[in-house]
XYZ file of C-alpha atoms in Angstrom:
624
model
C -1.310 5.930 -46.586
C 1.380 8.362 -47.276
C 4.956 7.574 -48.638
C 7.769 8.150 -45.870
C 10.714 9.597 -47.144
C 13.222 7.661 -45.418
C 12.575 4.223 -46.648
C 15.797 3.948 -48.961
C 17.850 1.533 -47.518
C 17.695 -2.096 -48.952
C 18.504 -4.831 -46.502
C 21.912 -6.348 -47.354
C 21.953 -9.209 -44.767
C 18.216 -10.051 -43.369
C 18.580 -11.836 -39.829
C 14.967 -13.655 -39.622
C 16.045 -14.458 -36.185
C 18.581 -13.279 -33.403
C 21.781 -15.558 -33.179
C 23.790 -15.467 -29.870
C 27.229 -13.536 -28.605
C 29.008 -14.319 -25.454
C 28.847 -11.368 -22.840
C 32.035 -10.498 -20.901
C 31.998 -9.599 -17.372
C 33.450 -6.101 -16.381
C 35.605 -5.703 -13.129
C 33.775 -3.557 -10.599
C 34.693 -3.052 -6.969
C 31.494 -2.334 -5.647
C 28.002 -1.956 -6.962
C 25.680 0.540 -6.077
C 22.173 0.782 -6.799
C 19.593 3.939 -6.663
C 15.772 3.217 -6.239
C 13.924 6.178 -7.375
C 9.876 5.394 -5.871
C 6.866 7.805 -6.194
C 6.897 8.180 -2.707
C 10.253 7.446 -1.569
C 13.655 6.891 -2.487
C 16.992 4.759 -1.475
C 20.244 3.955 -1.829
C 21.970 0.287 -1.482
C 25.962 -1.099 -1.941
C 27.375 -4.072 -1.903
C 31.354 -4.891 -2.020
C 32.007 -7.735 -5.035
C 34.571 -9.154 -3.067
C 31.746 -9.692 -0.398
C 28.496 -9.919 -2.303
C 26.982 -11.765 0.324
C 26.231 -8.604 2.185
C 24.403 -6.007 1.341
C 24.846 -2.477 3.114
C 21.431 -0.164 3.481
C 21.780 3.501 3.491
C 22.349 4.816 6.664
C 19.424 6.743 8.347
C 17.673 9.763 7.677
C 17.967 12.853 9.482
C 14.346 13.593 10.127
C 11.622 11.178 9.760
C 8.427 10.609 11.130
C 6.987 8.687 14.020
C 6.006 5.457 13.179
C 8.003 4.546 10.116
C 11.285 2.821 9.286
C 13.289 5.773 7.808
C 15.208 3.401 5.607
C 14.367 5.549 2.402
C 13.792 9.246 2.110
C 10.429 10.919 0.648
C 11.230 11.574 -3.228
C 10.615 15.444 -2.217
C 12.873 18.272 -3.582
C 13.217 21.818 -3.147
C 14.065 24.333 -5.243
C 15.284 28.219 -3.630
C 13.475 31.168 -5.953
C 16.294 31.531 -8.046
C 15.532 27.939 -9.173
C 18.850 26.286 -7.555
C 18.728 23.183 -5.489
C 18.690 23.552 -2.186
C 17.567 20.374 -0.422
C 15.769 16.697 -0.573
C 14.019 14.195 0.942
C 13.232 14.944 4.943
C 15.675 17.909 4.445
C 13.596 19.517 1.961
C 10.211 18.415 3.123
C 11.020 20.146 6.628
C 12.460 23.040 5.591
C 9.743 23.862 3.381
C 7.575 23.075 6.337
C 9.353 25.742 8.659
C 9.432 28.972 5.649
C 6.911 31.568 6.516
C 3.664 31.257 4.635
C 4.375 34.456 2.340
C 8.107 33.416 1.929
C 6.958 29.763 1.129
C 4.771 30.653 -2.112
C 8.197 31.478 -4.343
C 9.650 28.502 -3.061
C 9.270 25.187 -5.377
C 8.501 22.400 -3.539
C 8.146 19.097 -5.725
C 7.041 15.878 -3.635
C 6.254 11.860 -5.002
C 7.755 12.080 -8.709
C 10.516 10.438 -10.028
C 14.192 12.434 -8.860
C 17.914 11.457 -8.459
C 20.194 11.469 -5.909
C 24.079 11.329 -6.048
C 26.216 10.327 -3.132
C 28.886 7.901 -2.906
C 30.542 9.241 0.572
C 29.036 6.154 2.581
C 30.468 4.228 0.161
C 34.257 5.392 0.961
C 33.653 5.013 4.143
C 33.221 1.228 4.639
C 35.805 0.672 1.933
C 39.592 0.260 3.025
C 40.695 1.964 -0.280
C 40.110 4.948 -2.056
C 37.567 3.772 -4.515
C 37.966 5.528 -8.176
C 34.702 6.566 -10.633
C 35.190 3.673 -12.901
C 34.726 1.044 -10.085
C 31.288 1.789 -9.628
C 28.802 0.312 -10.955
C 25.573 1.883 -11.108
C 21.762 0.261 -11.039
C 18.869 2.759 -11.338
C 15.805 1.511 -11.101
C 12.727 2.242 -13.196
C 8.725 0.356 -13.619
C 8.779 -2.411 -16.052
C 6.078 -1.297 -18.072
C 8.582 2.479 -19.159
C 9.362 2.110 -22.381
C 12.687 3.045 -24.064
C 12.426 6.808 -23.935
C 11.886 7.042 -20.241
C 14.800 4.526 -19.881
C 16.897 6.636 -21.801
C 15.797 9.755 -20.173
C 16.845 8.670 -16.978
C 20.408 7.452 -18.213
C 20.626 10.685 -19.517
C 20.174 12.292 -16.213
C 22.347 10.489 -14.717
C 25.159 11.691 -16.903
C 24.190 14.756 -16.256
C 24.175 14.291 -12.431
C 28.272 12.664 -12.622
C 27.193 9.058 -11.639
C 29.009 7.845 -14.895
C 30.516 9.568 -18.136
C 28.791 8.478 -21.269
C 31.500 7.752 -22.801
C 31.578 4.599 -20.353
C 27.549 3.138 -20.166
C 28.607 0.053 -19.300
C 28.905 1.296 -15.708
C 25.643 2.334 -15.526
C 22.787 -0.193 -15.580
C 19.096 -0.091 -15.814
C 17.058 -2.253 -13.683
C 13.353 -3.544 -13.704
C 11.516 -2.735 -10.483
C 9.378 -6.181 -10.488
C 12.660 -7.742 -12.031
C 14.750 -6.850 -9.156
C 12.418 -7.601 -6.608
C 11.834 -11.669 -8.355
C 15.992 -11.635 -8.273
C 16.143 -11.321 -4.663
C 12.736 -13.313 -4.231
C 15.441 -15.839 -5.221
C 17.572 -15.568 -1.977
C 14.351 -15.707 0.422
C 14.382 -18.021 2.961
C 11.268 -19.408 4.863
C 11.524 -17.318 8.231
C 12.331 -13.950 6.034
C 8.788 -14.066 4.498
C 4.734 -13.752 5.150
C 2.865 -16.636 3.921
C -0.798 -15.505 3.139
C -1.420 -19.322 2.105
C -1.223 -20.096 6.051
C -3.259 -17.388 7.484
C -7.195 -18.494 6.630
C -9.198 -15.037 8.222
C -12.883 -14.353 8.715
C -13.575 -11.005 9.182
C -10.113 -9.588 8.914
C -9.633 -11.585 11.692
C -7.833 -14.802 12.416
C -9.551 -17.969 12.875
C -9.116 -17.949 17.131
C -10.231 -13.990 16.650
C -7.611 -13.069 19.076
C -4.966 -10.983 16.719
C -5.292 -8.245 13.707
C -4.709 -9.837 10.700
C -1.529 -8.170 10.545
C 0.014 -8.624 13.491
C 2.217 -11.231 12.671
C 3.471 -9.204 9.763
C 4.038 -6.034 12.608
C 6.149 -8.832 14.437
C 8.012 -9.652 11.918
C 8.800 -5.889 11.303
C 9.390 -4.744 14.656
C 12.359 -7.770 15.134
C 13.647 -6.646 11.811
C 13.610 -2.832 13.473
C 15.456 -4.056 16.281
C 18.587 -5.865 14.597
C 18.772 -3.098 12.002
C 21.672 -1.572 13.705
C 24.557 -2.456 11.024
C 22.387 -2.009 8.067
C 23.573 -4.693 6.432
C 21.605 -7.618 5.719
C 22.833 -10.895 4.412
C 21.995 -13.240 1.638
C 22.038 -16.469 0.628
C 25.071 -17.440 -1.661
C 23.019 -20.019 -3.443
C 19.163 -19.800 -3.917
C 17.069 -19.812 -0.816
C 14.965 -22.656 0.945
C 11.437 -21.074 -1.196
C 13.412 -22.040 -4.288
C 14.136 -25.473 -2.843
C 10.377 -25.928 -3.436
C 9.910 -25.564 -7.331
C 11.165 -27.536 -9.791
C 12.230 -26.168 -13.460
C 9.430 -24.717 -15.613
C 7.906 -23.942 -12.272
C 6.032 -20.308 -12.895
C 5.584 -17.279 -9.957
C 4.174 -13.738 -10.593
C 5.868 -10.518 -8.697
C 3.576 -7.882 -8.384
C 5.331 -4.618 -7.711
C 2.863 -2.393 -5.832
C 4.728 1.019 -5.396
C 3.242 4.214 -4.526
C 2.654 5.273 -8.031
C 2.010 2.305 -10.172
C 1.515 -1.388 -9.795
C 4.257 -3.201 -12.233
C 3.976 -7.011 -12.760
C 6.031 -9.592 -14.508
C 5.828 -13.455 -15.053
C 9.014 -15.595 -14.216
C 10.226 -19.417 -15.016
C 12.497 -20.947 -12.838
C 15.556 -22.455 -15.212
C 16.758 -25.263 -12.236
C 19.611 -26.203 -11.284
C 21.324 -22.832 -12.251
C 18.498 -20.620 -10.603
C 18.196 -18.155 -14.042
C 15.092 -17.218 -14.452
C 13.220 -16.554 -18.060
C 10.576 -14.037 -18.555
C 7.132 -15.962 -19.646
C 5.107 -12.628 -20.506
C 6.006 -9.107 -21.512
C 5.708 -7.103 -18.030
C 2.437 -4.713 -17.663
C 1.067 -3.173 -15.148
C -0.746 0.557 -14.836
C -0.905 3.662 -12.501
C -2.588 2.186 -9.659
C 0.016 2.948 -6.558
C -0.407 3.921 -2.894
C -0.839 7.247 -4.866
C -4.412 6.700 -5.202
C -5.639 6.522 -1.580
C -3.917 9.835 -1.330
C -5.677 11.344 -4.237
C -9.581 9.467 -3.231
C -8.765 11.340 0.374
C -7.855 14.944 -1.284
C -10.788 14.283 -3.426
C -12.824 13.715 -0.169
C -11.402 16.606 1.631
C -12.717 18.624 -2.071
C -15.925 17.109 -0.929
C -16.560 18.485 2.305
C -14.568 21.950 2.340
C -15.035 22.123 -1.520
C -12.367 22.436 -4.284
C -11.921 25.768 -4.329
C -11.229 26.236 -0.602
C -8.887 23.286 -0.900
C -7.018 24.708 -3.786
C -6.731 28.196 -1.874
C -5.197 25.983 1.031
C -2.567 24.313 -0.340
C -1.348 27.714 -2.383
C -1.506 29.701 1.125
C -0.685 27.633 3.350
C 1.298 25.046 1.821
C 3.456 24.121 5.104
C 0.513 23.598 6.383
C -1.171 20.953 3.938
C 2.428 19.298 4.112
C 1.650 18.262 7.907
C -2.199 17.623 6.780
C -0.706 14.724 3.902
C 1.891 13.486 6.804
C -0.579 12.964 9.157
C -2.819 10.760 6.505
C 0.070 8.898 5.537
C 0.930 7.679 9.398
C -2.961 7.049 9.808
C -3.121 5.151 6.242
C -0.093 2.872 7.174
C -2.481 1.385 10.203
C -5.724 1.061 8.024
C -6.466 -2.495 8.392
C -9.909 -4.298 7.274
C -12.166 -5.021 10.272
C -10.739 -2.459 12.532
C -14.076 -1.399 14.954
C -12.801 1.968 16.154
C -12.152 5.014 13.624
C -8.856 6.084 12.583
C -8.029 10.232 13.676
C -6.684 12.425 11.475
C -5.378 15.946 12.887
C -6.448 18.995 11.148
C -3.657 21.309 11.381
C -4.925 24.485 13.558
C -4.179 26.731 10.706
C -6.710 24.633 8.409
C -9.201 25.481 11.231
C -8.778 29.246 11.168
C -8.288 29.570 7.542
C -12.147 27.505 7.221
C -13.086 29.972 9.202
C -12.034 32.898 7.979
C -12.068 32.122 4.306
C -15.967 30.074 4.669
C -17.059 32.269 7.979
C -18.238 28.945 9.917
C -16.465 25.839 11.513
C -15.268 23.090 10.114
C -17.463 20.845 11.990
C -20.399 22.827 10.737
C -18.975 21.757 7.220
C -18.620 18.400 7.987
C -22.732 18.631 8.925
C -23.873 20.170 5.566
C -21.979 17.835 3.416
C -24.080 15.018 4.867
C -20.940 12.749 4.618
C -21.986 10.350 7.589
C -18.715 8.360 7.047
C -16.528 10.783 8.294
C -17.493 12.328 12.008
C -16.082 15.451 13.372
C -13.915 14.999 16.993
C -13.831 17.879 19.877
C -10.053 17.484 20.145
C -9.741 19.172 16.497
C -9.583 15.505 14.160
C -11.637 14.031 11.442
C -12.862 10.863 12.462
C -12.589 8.299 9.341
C -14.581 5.372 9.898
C -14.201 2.059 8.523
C -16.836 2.747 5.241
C -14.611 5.665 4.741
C -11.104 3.902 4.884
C -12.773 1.109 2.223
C -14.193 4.049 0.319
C -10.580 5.343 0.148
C -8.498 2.316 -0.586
C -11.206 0.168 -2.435
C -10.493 1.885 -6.087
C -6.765 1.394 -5.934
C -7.260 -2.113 -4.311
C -9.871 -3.117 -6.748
C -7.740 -2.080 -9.821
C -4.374 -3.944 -8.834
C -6.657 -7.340 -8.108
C -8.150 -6.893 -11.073
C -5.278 -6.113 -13.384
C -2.972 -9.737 -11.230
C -6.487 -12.070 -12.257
C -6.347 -10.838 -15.778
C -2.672 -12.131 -16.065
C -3.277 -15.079 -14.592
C -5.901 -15.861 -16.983
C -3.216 -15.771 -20.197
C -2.525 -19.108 -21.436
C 1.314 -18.382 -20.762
C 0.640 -17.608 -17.428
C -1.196 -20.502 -16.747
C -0.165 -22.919 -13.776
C 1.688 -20.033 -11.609
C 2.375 -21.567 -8.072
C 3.696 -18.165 -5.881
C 2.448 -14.703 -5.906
C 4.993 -12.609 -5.033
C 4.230 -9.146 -3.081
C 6.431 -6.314 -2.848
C 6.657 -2.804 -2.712
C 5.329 0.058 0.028
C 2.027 -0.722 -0.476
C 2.113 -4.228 0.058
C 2.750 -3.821 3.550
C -0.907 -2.544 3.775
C -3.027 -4.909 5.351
C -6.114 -3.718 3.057
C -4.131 -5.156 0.212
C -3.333 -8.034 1.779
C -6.302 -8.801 2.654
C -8.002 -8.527 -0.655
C -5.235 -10.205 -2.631
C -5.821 -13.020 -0.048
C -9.535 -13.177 -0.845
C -9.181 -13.424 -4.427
C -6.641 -15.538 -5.263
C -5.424 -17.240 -2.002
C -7.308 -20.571 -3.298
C -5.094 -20.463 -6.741
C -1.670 -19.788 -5.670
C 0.955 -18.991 -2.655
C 1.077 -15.707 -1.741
C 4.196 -14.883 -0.454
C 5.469 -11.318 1.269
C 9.365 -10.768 1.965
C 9.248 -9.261 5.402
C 11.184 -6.308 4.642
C 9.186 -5.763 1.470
C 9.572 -1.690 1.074
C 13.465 -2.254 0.351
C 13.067 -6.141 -1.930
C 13.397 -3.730 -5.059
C 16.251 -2.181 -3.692
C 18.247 -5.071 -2.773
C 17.203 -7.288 -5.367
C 18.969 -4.300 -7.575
C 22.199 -4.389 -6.199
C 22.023 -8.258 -6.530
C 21.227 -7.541 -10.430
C 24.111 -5.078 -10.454
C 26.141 -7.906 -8.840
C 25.422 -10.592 -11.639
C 23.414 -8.708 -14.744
C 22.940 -12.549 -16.388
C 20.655 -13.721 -13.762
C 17.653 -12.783 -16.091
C 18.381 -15.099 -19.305
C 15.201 -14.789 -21.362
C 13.026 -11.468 -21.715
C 9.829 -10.721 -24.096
C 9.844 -7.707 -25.955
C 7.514 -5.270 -24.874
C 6.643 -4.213 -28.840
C 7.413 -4.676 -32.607
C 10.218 -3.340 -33.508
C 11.773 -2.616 -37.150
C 12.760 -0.325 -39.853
C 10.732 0.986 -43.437
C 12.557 -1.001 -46.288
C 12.459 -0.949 -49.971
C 11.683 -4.644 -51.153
C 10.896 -5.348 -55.291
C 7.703 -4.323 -56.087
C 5.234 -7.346 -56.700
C 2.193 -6.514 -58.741
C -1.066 -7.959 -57.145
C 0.761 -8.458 -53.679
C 1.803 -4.941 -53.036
C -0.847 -1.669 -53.278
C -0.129 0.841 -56.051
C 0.409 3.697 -53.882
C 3.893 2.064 -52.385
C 5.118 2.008 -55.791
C 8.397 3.546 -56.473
C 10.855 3.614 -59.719
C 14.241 4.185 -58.853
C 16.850 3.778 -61.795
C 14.319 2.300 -63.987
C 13.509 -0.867 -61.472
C 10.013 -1.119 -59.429
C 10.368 -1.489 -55.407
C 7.649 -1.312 -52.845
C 8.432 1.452 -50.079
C 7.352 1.433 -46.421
C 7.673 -1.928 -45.669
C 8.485 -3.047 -42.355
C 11.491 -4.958 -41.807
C 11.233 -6.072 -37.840
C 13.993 -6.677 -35.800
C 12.073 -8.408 -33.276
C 8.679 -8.921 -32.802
C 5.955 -8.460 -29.624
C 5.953 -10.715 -26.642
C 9.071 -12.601 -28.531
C 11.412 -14.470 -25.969
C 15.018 -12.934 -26.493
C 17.941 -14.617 -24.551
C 20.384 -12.317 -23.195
C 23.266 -11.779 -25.357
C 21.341 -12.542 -28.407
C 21.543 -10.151 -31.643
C 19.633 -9.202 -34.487
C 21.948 -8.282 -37.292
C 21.745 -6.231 -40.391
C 23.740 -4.360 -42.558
C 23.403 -1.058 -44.671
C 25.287 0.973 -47.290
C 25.456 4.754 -47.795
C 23.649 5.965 -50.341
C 26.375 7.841 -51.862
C 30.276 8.089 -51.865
C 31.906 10.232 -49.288
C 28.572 9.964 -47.041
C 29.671 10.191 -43.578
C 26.617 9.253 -41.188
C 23.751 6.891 -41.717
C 20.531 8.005 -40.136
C 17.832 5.214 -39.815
C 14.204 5.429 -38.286
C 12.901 2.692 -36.036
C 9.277 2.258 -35.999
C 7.466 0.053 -33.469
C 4.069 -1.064 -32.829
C 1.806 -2.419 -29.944
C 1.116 -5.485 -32.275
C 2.730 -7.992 -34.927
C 0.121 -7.688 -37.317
C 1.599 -4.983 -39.752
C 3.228 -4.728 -42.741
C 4.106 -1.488 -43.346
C 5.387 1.603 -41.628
C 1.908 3.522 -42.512
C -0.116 1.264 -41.004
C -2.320 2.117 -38.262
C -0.522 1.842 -34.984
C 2.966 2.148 -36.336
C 5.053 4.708 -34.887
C 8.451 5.728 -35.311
C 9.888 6.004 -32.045
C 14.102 6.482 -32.787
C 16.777 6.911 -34.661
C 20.121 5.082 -35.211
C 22.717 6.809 -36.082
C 26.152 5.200 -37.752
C 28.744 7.753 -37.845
C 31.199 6.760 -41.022
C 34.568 6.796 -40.902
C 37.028 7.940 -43.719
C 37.510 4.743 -46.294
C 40.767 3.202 -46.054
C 42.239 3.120 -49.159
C 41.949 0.368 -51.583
C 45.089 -2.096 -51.536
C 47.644 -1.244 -54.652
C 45.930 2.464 -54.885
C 48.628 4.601 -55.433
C 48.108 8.637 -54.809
C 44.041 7.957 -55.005
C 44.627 6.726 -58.767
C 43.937 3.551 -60.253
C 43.265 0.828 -58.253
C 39.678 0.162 -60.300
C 36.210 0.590 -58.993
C 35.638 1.459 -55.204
C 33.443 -2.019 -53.813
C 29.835 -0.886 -52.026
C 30.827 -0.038 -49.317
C 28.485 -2.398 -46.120
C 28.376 -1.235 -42.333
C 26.878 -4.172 -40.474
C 25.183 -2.948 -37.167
C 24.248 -5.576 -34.459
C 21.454 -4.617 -31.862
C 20.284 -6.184 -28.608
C 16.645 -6.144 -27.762
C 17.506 -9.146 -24.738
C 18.678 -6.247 -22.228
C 16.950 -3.934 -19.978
C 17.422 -1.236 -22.490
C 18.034 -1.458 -26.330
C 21.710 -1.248 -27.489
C 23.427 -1.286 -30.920
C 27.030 -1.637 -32.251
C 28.064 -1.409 -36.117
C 31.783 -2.434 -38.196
C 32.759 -1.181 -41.343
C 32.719 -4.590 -42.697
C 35.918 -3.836 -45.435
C 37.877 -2.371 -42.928
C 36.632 -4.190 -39.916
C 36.898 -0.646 -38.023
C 34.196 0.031 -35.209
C 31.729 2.679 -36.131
C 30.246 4.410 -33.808
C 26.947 3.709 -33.415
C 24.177 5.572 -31.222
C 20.113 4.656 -30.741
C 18.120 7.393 -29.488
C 14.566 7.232 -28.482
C 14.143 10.824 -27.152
C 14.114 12.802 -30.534
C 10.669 12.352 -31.275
């Protein structure tokens, strides 16, 4: 174990445990919130004076057949000089129309994380001119990020001119699975899918007449047809779901995006409808993202990898319409379809086979011996049902897998609704297998419009931040202290003399502690001094850890992951100090700093306690 440097701060004040402040509410107009997905993104407002409705984005230019355009494809692209030129259907099209040569200096990026920045919709539907510091802004990010990648994407947005950072409070960061339990809340029985009521043999219902999907198709196509306004309305109170559990009544939300699967555990707190987090939120990289990859992969399997590669870097318009056309067919995968599902080739992937392999695709299709996928005269891969399975079943398999192992925690035990949301839960695969495996130990419930829950459940957060009273902390969190060295208790090598007294170094002082329930507003309180006189910034490392059972900052598994920084102001001087003389002694000088680990993100504050100035005080998780 190795001595760390910056253990020299003694704990003035020790807080074993996090005491409670009131939280003020801050005027906003209007509340806007941004939902950055893998595969798509969106935009949402709603008008405080009528937070009862909630106004979508309007619609895409562009789009493609088949699919509600309410979001845009997270795509952006980038001229050759490396400016921005467009994004979402704009981007993904234009890209789609450059010539093949002109195309390769082009950067095209498509299903990562990206922001967006308009507010013009906004001013129009409001009767005034809105100003910057009426907004409030709600970004949404995976429950399972930790701090840096919350803090990364604040950042961005102050780069982008959503907020100034000299004013965070207008920008807040949201919990995907979070958001989507908040407006869970507002559900009422005709806006939902109830899995619980649809027993299935075969994929098929009982009387064997409809797709197991079809009502959930009926249910979109009548939302389709009264999306005109693009404004949907919610309940003021909780809705008639809610009406159905009684306090300490438990539900999961699984979050099933197109690049991870994010879950969290919530307790209904009756009659005021605040929920408390029961388990700190996990989740792992099993998205829609998957089926796409398992098909490429497939495609690398027939044609091989090589040719594949030489594709997409030659003819990248052209793989664009290949991964569109997969998309549309993936959407209408559903388990015990009889007939195969198409998939057009795009010509040029025909002629570039042949040219670059000198035979025909189909003759590939006969060497690779890959009887689950047939080759059609009208220029189409044929994916049967074996193949679709092969496709989704990895992905699937994982997400069921990683919602049982919750539900077998202790703290999770007794969970009455299963809550599914996200793009991918509008697959019928998905459904179908989350049905199978735990249909006989809880509700499953899916909002009807569940690609846009997040969304709206995020301006609803924006709306009333307090509506999530009780979080766990994700990890240990603390800083390396110097304590008085006790022989026989502490190890030799922690041993340090400092002006002839023995302290022990590297010991962890922890703010809070993992899978600890934190109320919202509660603080954890200590206090420092400088070192020396005339110091005028306190740096201090924050280490965390993936467990509770450590004890110093060496120990295995301890990382440091930030810095806070306490900027010190000049002293005031001492009362009856005349011209800086007399006066005696200066006192030690203590700067108490509060910090918040109840939040979406971690924040801290700090007084000079003498003065009882405000020192500004900064935590940043990106240095490392």
């Amino acid at each position: 174990a190795t001595v760390r440097n910056d253990c020299s701060i003694t704990p003035l004040t020790p807080s074993p445990s996090p005491v409670a402040i009131p939280r003020m509410a801050c005027p906003f107009s209007v509340v806007v919130a941004i939902d950055f997905g893998t595969t798509s993104s969106g935009y949402a407002f709603s008008f405080t004076q009528d937070s009862e409705a909630i106004h979508m984005m309007k619609r895409w230019e562009g789009g493609d057949p088949g699919v509600a355009n309410q979001k845009s494809p997270t795509c952006l692209l980038l001229t050759p000089e490396l400016r921005f030129h467009s994004f979402g259907f704009a981007a993904r099209d234009f890209y789609h129309d450059l010539d093949p040569e002109e195309a390769r200096h082009w950067l095209y990026f498509d299903k990562f994380k990206m922001k967006i920045h308009s507010t013009s919709e906004v001013k129009d539907q409001s009767s005034s001119v809105l100003e910057g510091d009426e907004i409030r802004w709600v970004i949404t990010v995976p429950a399972v990020w930790r701090q840096p990648a919350k803090q990364f994407m604040r950042e961005a947005a102050y780069l982008a001119g959503l907020v100034s950072p000299d004013s965070p409070e207008q920008l807040l960061i949201a919990l995907e699975p979070e958001a989507a339990s908040i407006y869970c809340r507002k559900l009422r029985l005709h806006q939902v899918l109830d899995l619980s009521l649809q027993p299935i043999t075969n994929g098929l219902e009982l009387d064997e007449s409809r797709p197991f999907d079809s009502s959930f198709r009926q249910a979109r196509e009548q939302l389709r047809r009264s999306r005109h306004s693009r404004t949907f309305l919610v309940e003021s109170g909780t809705g008639e779901l809610w009406s159905e559990l009684q306090t300490g009544d438990r539900y999961i939300v699984a979050d099933c995006g197109g690049g991870t699967v994010d879950l969290t555990v919530h307790q209904i707190e009756q009659p005021q409808g605040t929920l408390k987090e029961l388990y700190k939120a996990s989740g792992g990289p099993y998205g829609a993202v998957g089926v796409d990859l398992a098909f490429e992969a497939m495609l690398c399997q027939i044609f091989g990898e090589d040719f594949i590669q030489s594709f997409k870097a030659k003819r990248p318009a052209a793989w664009v319409d290949l991964t569109i056309a997969f998309e549309a067919r993936k959407r209408t995968a559903a388990p015990g379809r009889a007939n195969a599902l198409n998939i057009s080739l795009p010509f040029s992937f025909i002629d570039y086979y042949k040219r670059h392999r000198g035979q025909s695709v189909e003759a590939a299709l006969r060497r690779s011996n890959m009887n689950i996928v047939k080759w059609s005269s009208q220029g189409m891969l044929r994916l049967t049902q074996e193949a679709m399975n092969e496709l989704f079943q990895p992905t699937i398999v994982n997400i069921v897998k990683h919602i049982e192992e919750l539900m077998a925690k202790p703290e999770v035990h007794g969970v009455r609704f299963l809550f599914l949301v996200g793009g991918f839960a509008e697959s019928p695969m998905l459904q179908k297998a989350v049905q199978k495996s735990l249909g006989q130990t809880c509700r499953i419930i899916i909002p009807h419009d569940v690609g846009l829950t997040i969304l709206k459940g995020a301006v609803l957060f924006g709306l009333d931040p307090t509506v999530v009273r009780v979080r766990r902390c994700p990890l240990t969190y603390g800083v390396g202290v110097l304590n008085r060295f006790i022989e026989g208790r502490h190890p030799r090598d922690k041993l340090l003399i400092k002006d002839g007294r023995e302290w022990c170094t590297d010991i962890l002082d922890r703010f809070v502690s993992v899978d600890q329930s934190v109320a919202l507003g509660e603080v954890v309180r200590r206090s420092y001094t400088p070192a020396r006189l005339g110091q005028r910034k306190i740096i201090i490392n924050i280490y965390c850890s993936a467990t509770d059972d450590v004890t110093y900052i060496s120990d295995p598994g301890v990382r440091k992951c930030g810095t806070i920084t306490l900027d010190l102001p000049e002293p005031l001087p001492l009362p009856g100090a005349v011209g800086g003389a007399g006066g005696g002694v200066p006192e030690r000088r203590e700067i108490r700093a509060t910090m918040q680990f109840g939040d979406t993100e971690i924040k801290v504050t700090a007084v000079d306690v003498m003065s009882n100035r405000s020192v500004r005080a900064s935590i940043d998780f990106l240095s490392n």
